[in-house]
Short mmCIF file of C-alpha atoms and ligand atoms in Angstrom, two decimals:
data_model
loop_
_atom_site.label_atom_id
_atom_site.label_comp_id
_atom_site.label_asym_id
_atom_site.label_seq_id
_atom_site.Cartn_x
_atom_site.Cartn_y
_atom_site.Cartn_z
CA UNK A 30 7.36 -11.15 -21.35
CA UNK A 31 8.54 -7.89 -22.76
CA UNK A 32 11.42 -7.23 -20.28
CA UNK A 33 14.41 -9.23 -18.34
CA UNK A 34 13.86 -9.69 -14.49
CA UNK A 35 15.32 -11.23 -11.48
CA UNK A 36 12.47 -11.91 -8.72
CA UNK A 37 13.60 -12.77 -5.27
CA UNK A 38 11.22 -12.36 -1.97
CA UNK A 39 12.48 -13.29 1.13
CA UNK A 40 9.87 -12.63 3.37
CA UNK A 41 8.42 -15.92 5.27
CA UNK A 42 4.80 -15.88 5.37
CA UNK A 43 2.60 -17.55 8.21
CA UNK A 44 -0.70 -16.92 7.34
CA UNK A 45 -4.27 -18.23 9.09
CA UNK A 46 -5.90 -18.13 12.27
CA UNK A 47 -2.84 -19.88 14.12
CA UNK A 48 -0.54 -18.19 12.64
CA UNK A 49 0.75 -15.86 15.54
CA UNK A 50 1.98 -19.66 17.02
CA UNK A 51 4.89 -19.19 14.88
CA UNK A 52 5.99 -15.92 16.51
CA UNK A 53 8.15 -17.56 19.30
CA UNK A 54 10.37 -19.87 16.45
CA UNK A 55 10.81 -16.57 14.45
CA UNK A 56 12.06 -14.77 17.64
CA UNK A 57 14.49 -17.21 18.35
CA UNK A 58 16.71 -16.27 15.48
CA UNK A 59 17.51 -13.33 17.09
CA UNK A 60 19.06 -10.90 19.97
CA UNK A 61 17.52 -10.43 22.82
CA UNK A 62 16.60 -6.68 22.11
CA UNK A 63 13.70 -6.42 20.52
CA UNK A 64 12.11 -2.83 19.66
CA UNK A 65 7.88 -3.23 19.60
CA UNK A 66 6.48 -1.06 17.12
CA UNK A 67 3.01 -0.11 16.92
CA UNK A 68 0.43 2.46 15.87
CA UNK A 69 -2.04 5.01 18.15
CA UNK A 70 -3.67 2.00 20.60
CA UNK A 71 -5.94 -0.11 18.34
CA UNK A 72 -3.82 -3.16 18.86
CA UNK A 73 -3.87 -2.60 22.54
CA UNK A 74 -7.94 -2.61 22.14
CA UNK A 75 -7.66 -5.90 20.51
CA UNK A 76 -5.64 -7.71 23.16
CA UNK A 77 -3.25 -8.18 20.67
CA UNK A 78 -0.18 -6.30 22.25
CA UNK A 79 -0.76 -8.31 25.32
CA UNK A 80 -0.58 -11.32 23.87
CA UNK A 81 2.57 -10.50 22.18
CA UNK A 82 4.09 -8.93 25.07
CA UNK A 83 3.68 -12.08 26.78
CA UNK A 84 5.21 -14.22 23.41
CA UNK A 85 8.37 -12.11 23.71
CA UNK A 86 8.71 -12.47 27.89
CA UNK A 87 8.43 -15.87 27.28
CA UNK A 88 11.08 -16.09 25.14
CA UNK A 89 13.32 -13.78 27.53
CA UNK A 90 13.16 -10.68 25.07
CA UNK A 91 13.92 -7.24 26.66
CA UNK A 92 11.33 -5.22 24.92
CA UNK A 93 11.97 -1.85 24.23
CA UNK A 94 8.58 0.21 22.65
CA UNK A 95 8.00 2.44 20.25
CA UNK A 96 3.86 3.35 19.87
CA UNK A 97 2.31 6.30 18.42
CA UNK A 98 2.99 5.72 15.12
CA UNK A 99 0.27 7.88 12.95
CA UNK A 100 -1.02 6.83 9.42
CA UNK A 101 0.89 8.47 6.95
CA UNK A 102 4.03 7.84 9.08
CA UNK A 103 5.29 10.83 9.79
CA UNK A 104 9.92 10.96 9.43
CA UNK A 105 9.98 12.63 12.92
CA UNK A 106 8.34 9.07 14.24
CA UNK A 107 10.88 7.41 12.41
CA UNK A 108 13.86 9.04 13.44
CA UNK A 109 12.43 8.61 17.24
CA UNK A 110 12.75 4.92 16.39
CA UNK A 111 16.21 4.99 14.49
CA UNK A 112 17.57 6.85 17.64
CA UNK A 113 16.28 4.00 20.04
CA UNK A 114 17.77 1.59 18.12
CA UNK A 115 20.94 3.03 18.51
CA UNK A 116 20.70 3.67 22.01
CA UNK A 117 19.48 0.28 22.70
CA UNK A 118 21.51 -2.16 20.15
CA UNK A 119 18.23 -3.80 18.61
CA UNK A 120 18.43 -7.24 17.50
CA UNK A 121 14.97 -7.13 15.81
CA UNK A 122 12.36 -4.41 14.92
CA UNK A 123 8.85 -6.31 15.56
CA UNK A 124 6.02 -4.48 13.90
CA UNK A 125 2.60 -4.98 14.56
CA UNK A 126 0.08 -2.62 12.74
CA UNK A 127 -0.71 -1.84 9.59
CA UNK A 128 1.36 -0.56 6.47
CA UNK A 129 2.24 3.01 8.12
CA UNK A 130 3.79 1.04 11.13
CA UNK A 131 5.15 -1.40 8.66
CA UNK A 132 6.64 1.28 6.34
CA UNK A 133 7.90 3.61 9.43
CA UNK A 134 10.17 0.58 10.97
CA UNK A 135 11.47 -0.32 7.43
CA UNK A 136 12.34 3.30 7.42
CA UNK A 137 14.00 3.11 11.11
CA UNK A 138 15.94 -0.06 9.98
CA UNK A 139 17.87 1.40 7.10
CA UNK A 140 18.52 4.97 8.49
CA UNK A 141 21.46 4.47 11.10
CA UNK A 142 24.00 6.82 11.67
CA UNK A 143 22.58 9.12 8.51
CA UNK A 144 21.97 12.79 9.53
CA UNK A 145 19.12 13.38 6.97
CA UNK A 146 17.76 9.69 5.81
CA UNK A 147 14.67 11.39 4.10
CA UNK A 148 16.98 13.14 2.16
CA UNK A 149 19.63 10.71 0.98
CA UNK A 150 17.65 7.85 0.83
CA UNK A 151 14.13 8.38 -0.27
CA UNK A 152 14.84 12.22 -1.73
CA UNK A 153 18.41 11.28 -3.39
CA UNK A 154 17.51 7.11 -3.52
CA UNK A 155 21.49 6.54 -2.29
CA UNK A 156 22.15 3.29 -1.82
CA UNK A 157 21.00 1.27 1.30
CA UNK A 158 24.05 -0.08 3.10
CA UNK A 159 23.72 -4.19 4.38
CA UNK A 160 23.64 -3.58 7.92
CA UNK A 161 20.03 -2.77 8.54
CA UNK A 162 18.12 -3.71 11.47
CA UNK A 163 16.03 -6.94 10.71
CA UNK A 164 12.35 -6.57 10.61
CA UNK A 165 9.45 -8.98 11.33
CA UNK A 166 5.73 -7.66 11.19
CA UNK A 167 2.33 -8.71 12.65
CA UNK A 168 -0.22 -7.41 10.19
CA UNK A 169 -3.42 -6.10 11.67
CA UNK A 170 -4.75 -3.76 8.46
CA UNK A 171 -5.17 -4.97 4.76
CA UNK A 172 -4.22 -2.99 1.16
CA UNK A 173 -0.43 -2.20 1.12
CA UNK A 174 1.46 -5.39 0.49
CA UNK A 175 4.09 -3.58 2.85
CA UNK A 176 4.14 -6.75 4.71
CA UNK A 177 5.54 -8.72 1.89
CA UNK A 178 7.76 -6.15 0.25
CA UNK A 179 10.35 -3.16 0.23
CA UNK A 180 8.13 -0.02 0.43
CA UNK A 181 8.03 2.49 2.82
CA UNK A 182 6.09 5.32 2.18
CA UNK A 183 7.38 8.45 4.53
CA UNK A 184 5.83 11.95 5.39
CA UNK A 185 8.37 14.46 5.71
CA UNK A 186 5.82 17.51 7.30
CA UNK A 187 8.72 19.75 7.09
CA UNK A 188 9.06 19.86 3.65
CA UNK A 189 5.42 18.86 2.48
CA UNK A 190 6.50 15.54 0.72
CA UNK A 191 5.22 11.98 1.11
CA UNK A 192 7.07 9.60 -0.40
CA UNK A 193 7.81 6.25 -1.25
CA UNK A 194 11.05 4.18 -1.60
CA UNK A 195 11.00 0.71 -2.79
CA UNK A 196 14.47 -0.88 -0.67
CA UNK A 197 15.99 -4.21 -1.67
CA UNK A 198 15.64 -7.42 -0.61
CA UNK A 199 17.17 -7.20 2.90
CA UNK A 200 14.92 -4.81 3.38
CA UNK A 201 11.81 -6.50 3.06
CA UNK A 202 10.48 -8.12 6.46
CA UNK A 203 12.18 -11.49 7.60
CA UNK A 204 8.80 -12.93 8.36
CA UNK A 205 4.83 -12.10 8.62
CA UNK A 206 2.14 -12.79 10.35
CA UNK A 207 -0.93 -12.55 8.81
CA UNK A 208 -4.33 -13.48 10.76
CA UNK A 209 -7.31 -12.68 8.89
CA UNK A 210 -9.21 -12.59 12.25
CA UNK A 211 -6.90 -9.92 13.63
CA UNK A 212 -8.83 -7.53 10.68
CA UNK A 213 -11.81 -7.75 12.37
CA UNK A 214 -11.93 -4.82 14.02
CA UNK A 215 -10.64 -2.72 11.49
CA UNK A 216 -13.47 0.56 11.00
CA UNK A 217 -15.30 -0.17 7.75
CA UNK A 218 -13.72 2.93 6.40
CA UNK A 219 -10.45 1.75 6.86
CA UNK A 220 -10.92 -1.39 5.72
CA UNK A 221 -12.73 -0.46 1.98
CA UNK A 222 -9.69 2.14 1.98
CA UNK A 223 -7.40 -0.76 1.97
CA UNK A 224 -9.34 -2.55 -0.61
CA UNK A 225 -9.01 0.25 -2.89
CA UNK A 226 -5.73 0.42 -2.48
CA UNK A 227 -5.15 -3.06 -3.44
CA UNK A 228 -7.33 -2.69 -6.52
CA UNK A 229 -5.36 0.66 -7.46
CA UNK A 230 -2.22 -1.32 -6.82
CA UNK A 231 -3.20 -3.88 -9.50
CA UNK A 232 -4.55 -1.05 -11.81
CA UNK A 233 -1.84 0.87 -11.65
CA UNK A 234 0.32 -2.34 -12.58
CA UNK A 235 -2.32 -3.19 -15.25
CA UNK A 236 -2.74 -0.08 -17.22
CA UNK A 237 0.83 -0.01 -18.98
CA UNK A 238 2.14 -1.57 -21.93
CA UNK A 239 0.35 -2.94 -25.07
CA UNK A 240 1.87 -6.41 -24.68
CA UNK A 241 0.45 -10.02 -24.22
CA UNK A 242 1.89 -11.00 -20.81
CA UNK A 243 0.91 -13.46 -17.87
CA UNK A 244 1.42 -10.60 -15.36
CA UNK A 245 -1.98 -8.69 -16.69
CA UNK A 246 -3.72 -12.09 -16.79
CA UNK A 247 -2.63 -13.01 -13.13
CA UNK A 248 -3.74 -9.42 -12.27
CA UNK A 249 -6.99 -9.62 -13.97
CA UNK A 250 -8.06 -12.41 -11.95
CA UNK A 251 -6.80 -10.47 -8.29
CA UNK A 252 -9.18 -7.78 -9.62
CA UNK A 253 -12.25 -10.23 -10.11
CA UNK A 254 -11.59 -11.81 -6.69
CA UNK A 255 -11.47 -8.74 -4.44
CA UNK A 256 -14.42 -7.29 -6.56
CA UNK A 257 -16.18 -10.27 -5.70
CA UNK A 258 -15.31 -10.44 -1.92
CA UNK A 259 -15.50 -7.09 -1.23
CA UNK A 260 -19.48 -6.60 -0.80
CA UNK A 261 -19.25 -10.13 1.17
CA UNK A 262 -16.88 -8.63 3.63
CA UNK A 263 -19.15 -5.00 3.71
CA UNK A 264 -22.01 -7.10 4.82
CA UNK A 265 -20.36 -8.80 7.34
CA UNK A 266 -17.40 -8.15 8.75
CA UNK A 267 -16.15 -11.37 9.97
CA UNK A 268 -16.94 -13.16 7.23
CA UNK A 269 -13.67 -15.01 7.14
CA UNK A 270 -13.11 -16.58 3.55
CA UNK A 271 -13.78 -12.90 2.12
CA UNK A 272 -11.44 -11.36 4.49
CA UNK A 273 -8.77 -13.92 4.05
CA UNK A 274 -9.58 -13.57 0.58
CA UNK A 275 -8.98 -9.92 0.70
CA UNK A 276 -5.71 -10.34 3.13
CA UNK A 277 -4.24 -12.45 0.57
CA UNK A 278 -4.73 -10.77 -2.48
CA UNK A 279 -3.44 -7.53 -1.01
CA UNK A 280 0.18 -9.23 -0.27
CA UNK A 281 -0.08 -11.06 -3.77
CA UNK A 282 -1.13 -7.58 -5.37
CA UNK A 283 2.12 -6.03 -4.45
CA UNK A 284 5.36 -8.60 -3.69
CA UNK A 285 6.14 -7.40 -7.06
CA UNK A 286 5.18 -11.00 -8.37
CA UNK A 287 2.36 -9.79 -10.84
CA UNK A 288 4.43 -6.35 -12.21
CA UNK A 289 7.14 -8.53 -13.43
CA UNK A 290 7.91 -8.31 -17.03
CA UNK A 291 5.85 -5.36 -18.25
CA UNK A 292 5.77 -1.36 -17.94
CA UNK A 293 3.85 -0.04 -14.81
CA UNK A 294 2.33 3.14 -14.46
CA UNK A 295 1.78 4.71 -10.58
CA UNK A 296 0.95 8.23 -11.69
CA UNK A 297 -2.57 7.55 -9.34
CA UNK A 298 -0.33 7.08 -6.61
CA UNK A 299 2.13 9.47 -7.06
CA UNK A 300 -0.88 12.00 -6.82
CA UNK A 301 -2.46 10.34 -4.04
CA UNK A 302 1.02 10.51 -2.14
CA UNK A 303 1.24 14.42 -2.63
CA UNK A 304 -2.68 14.93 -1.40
CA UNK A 305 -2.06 13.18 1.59
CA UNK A 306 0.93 15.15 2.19
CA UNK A 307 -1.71 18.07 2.30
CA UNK A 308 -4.41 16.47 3.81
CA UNK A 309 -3.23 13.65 5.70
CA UNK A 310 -6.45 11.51 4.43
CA UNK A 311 -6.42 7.72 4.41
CA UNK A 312 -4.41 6.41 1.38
CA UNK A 313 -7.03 4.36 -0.08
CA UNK A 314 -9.49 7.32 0.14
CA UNK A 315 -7.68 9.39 -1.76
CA UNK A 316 -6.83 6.96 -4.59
CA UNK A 317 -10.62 6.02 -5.05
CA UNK A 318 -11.51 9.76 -5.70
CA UNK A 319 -8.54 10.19 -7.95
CA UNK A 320 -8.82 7.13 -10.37
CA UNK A 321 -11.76 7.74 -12.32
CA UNK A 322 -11.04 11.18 -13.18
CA UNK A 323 -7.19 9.95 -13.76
CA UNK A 324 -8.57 6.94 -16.11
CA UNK A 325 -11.18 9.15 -17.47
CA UNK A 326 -8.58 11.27 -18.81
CA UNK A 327 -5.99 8.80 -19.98
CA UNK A 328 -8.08 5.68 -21.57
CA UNK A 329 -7.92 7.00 -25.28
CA UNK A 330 -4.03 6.83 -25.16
CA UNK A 331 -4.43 3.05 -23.91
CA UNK A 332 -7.97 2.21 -25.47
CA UNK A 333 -7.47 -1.29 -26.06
CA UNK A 334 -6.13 -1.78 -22.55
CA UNK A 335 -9.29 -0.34 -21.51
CA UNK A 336 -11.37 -1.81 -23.16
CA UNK A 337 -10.10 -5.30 -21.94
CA UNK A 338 -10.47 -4.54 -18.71
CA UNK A 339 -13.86 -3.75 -19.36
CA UNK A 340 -14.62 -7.00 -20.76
CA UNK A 341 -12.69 -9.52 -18.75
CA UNK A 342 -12.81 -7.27 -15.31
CA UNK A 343 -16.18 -6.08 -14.98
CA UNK A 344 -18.06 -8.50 -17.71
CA UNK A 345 -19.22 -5.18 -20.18
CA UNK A 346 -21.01 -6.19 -23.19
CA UNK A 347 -19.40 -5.18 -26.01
CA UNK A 348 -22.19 -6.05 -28.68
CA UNK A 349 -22.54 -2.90 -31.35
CA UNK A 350 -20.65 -0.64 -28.66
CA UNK A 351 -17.51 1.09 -29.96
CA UNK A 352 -13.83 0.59 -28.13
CA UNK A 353 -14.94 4.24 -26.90
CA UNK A 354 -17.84 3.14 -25.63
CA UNK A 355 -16.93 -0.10 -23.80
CA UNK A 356 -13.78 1.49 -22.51
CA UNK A 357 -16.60 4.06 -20.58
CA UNK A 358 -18.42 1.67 -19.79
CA UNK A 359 -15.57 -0.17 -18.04
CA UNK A 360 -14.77 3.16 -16.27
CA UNK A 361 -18.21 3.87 -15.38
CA UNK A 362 -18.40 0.29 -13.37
CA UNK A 363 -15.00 0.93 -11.48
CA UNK A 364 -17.32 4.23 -10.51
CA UNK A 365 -20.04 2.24 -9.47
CA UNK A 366 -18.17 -0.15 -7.53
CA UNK A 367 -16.33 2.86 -5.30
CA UNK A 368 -19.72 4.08 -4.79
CA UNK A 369 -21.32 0.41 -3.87
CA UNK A 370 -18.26 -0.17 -1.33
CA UNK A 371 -18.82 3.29 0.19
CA UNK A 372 -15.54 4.45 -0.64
CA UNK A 373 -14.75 8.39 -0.98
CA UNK A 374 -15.72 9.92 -4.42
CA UNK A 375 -14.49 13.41 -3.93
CA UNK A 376 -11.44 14.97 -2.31
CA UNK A 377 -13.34 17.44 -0.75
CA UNK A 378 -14.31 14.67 1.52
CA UNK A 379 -10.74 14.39 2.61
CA UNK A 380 -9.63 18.15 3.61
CA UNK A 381 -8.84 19.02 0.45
CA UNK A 382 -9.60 22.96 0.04
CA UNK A 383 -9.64 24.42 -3.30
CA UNK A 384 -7.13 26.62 -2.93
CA UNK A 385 -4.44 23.79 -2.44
CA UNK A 386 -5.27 21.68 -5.70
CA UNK A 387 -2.52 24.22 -7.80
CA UNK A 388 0.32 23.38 -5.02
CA UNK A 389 -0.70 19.99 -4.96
CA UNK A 390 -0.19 19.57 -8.90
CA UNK A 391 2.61 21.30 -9.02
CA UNK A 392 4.31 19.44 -6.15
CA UNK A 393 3.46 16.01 -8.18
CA UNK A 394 5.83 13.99 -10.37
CA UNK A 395 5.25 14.20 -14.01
CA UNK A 396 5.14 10.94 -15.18
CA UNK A 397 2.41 8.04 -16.36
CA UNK A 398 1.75 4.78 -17.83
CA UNK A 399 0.36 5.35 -21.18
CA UNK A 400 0.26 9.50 -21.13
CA UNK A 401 3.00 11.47 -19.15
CA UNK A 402 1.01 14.16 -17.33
CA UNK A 403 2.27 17.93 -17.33
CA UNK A 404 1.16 19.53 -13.97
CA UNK A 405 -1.70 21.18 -15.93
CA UNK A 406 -3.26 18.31 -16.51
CA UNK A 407 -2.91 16.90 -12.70
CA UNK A 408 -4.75 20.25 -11.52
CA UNK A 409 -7.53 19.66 -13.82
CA UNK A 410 -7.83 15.94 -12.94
CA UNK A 411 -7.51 17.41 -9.45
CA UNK A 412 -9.87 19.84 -10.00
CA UNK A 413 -12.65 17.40 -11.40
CA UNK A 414 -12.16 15.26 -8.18
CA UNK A 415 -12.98 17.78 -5.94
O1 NZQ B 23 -2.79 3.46 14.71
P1 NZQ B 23 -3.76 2.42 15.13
O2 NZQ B 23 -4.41 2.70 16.43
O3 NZQ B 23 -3.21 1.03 15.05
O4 NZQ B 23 -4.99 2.50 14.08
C1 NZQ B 23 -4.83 2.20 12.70
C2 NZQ B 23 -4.89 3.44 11.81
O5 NZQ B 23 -5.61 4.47 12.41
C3 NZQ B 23 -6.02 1.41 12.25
N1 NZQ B 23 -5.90 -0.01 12.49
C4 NZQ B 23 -4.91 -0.84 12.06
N2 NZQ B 23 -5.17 -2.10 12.43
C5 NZQ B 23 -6.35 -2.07 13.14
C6 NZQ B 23 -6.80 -0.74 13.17
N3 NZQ B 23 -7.93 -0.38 13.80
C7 NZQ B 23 -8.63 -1.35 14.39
N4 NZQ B 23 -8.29 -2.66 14.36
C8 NZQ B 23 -7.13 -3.05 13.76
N5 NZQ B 23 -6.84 -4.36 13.71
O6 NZQ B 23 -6.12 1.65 10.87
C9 NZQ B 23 -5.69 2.98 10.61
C10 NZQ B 23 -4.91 3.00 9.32
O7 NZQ B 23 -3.72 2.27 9.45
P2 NZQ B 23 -2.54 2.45 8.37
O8 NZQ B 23 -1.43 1.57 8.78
O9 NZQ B 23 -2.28 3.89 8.16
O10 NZQ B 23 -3.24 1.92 7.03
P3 NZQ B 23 -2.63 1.26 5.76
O11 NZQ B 23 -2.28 -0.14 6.01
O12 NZQ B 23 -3.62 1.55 4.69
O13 NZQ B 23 -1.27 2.06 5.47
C11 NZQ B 23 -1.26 3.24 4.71
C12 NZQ B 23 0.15 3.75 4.50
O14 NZQ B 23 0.92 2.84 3.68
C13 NZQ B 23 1.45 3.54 2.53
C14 NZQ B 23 0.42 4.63 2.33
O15 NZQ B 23 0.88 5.67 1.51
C15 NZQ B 23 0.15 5.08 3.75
O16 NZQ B 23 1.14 5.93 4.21
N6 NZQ B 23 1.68 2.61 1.42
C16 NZQ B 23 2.66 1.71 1.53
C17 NZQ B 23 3.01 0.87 0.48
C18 NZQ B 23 4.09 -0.13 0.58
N7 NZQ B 23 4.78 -0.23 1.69
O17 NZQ B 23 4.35 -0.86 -0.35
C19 NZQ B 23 2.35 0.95 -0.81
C20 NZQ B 23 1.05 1.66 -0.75
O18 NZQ B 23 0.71 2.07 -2.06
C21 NZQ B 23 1.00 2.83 0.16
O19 NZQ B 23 1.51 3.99 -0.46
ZN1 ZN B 24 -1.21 2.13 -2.37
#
């Protein structure tokens, strides 16, 4: 392992069909004020919210709610939540959703009595103080990992930025409940957007550093299991070993387990996060058009890399082929697979106009895994994924 670390996760994790059973023992470690988080109504359509409604009555809970938050979280939603949780001394912020809601209440628990938190703590990255608001999620979407980590991706409208803070430890939610079955009814779009997220969250761990390391191995196999559960769960929805498959390699793809040790790159994301704050399209969406064009342009500075992943990820024969060659080829099946999963190939698809692609370059981070990108070179990998 090429660099020092200190890995701690303190998030419990009740996972299965039964696992909402555990909700009432979690709630009893805390106040009685508990502030319900949620999304635009799909967990109302699900029965879901009833059924935890009645969890926290049982347990004598006054319940105080805070629905409507959008994908893309939006800092104006969080800062409605930070100001009931002042108003109404919250014991416990209990999200159930997926990784927007997640995110937004991570957000709400770390920004009390700050004027600006988008500014100091995700714009400036000042120091989180102790005294944040415990949270404890109910996961009904798949591909973040928010659920078992410190992220919280915010969209500040006002100033056109969407951006991500990874917080500490205490940040990271006290427990999670995570029920494959509650993914049912999750729009096939939405779902193959999450599994592209979690692929592009192992890629974009994967494709940095030249060093032999346990974390790309561990990573390599994630990869081969959601490839091969993916089409399973396309065909049929409920098939529960892929989507439990899929549920648990998404929180495994990003606890920061499989990172540890090695270089990472996240310049995919980091142009994803700037499109959406233009287009507000679906994370995953937007990550699936931008990769191949991204790894298109960058493979020759990390052939070997590329190559490998073309061998052990998607089984490319490398007989008489060239490292140029196989590394394409590799590229060409990560296509083919966003294709086969009916993910979005083209930004176009997602708002995008091409008047915005300049602004959107220019409003990116210059940074990268094995080739720092100037903004010049995000417009034209912008440009070739319209
Ligand atoms: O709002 P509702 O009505 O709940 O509908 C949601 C939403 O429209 C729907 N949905 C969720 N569960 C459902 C369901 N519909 C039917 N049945 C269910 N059981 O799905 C839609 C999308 O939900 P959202 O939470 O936005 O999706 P996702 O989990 O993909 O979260 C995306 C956000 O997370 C950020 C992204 O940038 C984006 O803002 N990320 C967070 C990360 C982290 N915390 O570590 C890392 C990621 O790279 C990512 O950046
Ligand atoms: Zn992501």
């Amino acid at each position: 392992m090429k660099y020092d670390f200190t890995f701690y996760n303190p998030t419990r994790i009740h996972f299965g069909k039964n696992s909402l059973d555990n909700l009432k023992d979690e709630l009893s470690n805390y106040g009685k004020n508990i502030l319900l988080v949620y999304g635009g109504g799909s967990i109302k359509k699900i029965g879901l919210y009833d059924k935890v409604v009645n969890i926290l009555k049982e347990c004598n809970k006054n319940i105080f709610e805070c629905g409507g938050i959008t994908p893309n979280p939006k800092y104006k939603d969080m800062l409605r939540g930070v100001k009931m949780i002042e108003d109404n001394h919250i014991d416990l912020i209990l999200v159930v959703g997926g990784g927007s809601v997640i995110d937004c209440a991570k957000g709400m628990s770390v920004s009390l009595g700050l004027k600006d938190p988008f500014k100091d703590l995700w714009l400036e990255g000042k120091e989180v103080t102790k005294n944040n608001i415990p949270v404890g999620s109910i996961l009904t979407m798949v591909g973040t990992g928010s659920e078992f980590n410190g992220g919280s991706v915010i969209t500040d409208e006002d100033r056109k930025i969407k951006m991500g803070r990874v917080f500490p430890s205490h940040v990271y939610p006290k427990f999670s409940i995570l029920n494959p079955e509650l993914t049912y009814s999750v729009s096939e779009y939405q779902m193959v957007s999450g599994i592209f997220d979690i692929l592009s969250h192992l890629m974009e761990q994967y494709f940095s550093g030249d060093d032999d390391n346990v974390s790309d191995y561990l990573i390599e196999s994630l990869m081969k299991s959601l490839i091969d559960a993916t089409p399973k769960a396309i065909k049929n929805k409920e098939d529960y070993e892929a989507r439990s498959n899929i549920m648990w390699i998404a929180s495994l793809a990003l606890n920061t387990l499989v990172g540890l040790g090695k270089t990472q790159d996240w310049e995919v994301h980091n142009i994803e996060h700037q499109l959406g704050a233009y287009t507000d399209c679906a994370h995953g969406m937007g990550l699936a058009a931008i990769s191949v064009p991204y790894y298109k342009h960058i493979y020759k500075y990390g052939l070997d890399k590329f190559v490998r992943f073309a061998k052990n990820v998607w089984n490319i024969d490398d007989t008489n082929k060239s490292k140029d060659e196989v590394a394409l080829l590799g590229i060409e099946a990560l296509s083919k697979f966003i294709k086969d999963s009916h993910m979005v190939t083209h930004i176009s698809e997602l708002g995008a106009t091409k008047d915005m692609l300049k602004d959107i370059a220019n409003s990116c981070i210059e940074s990268g895994g094995y080739k720092v990108l100037s903004h010049e070179e995000i417009y034209e990998i912008l440009k070739e994924a319209y």
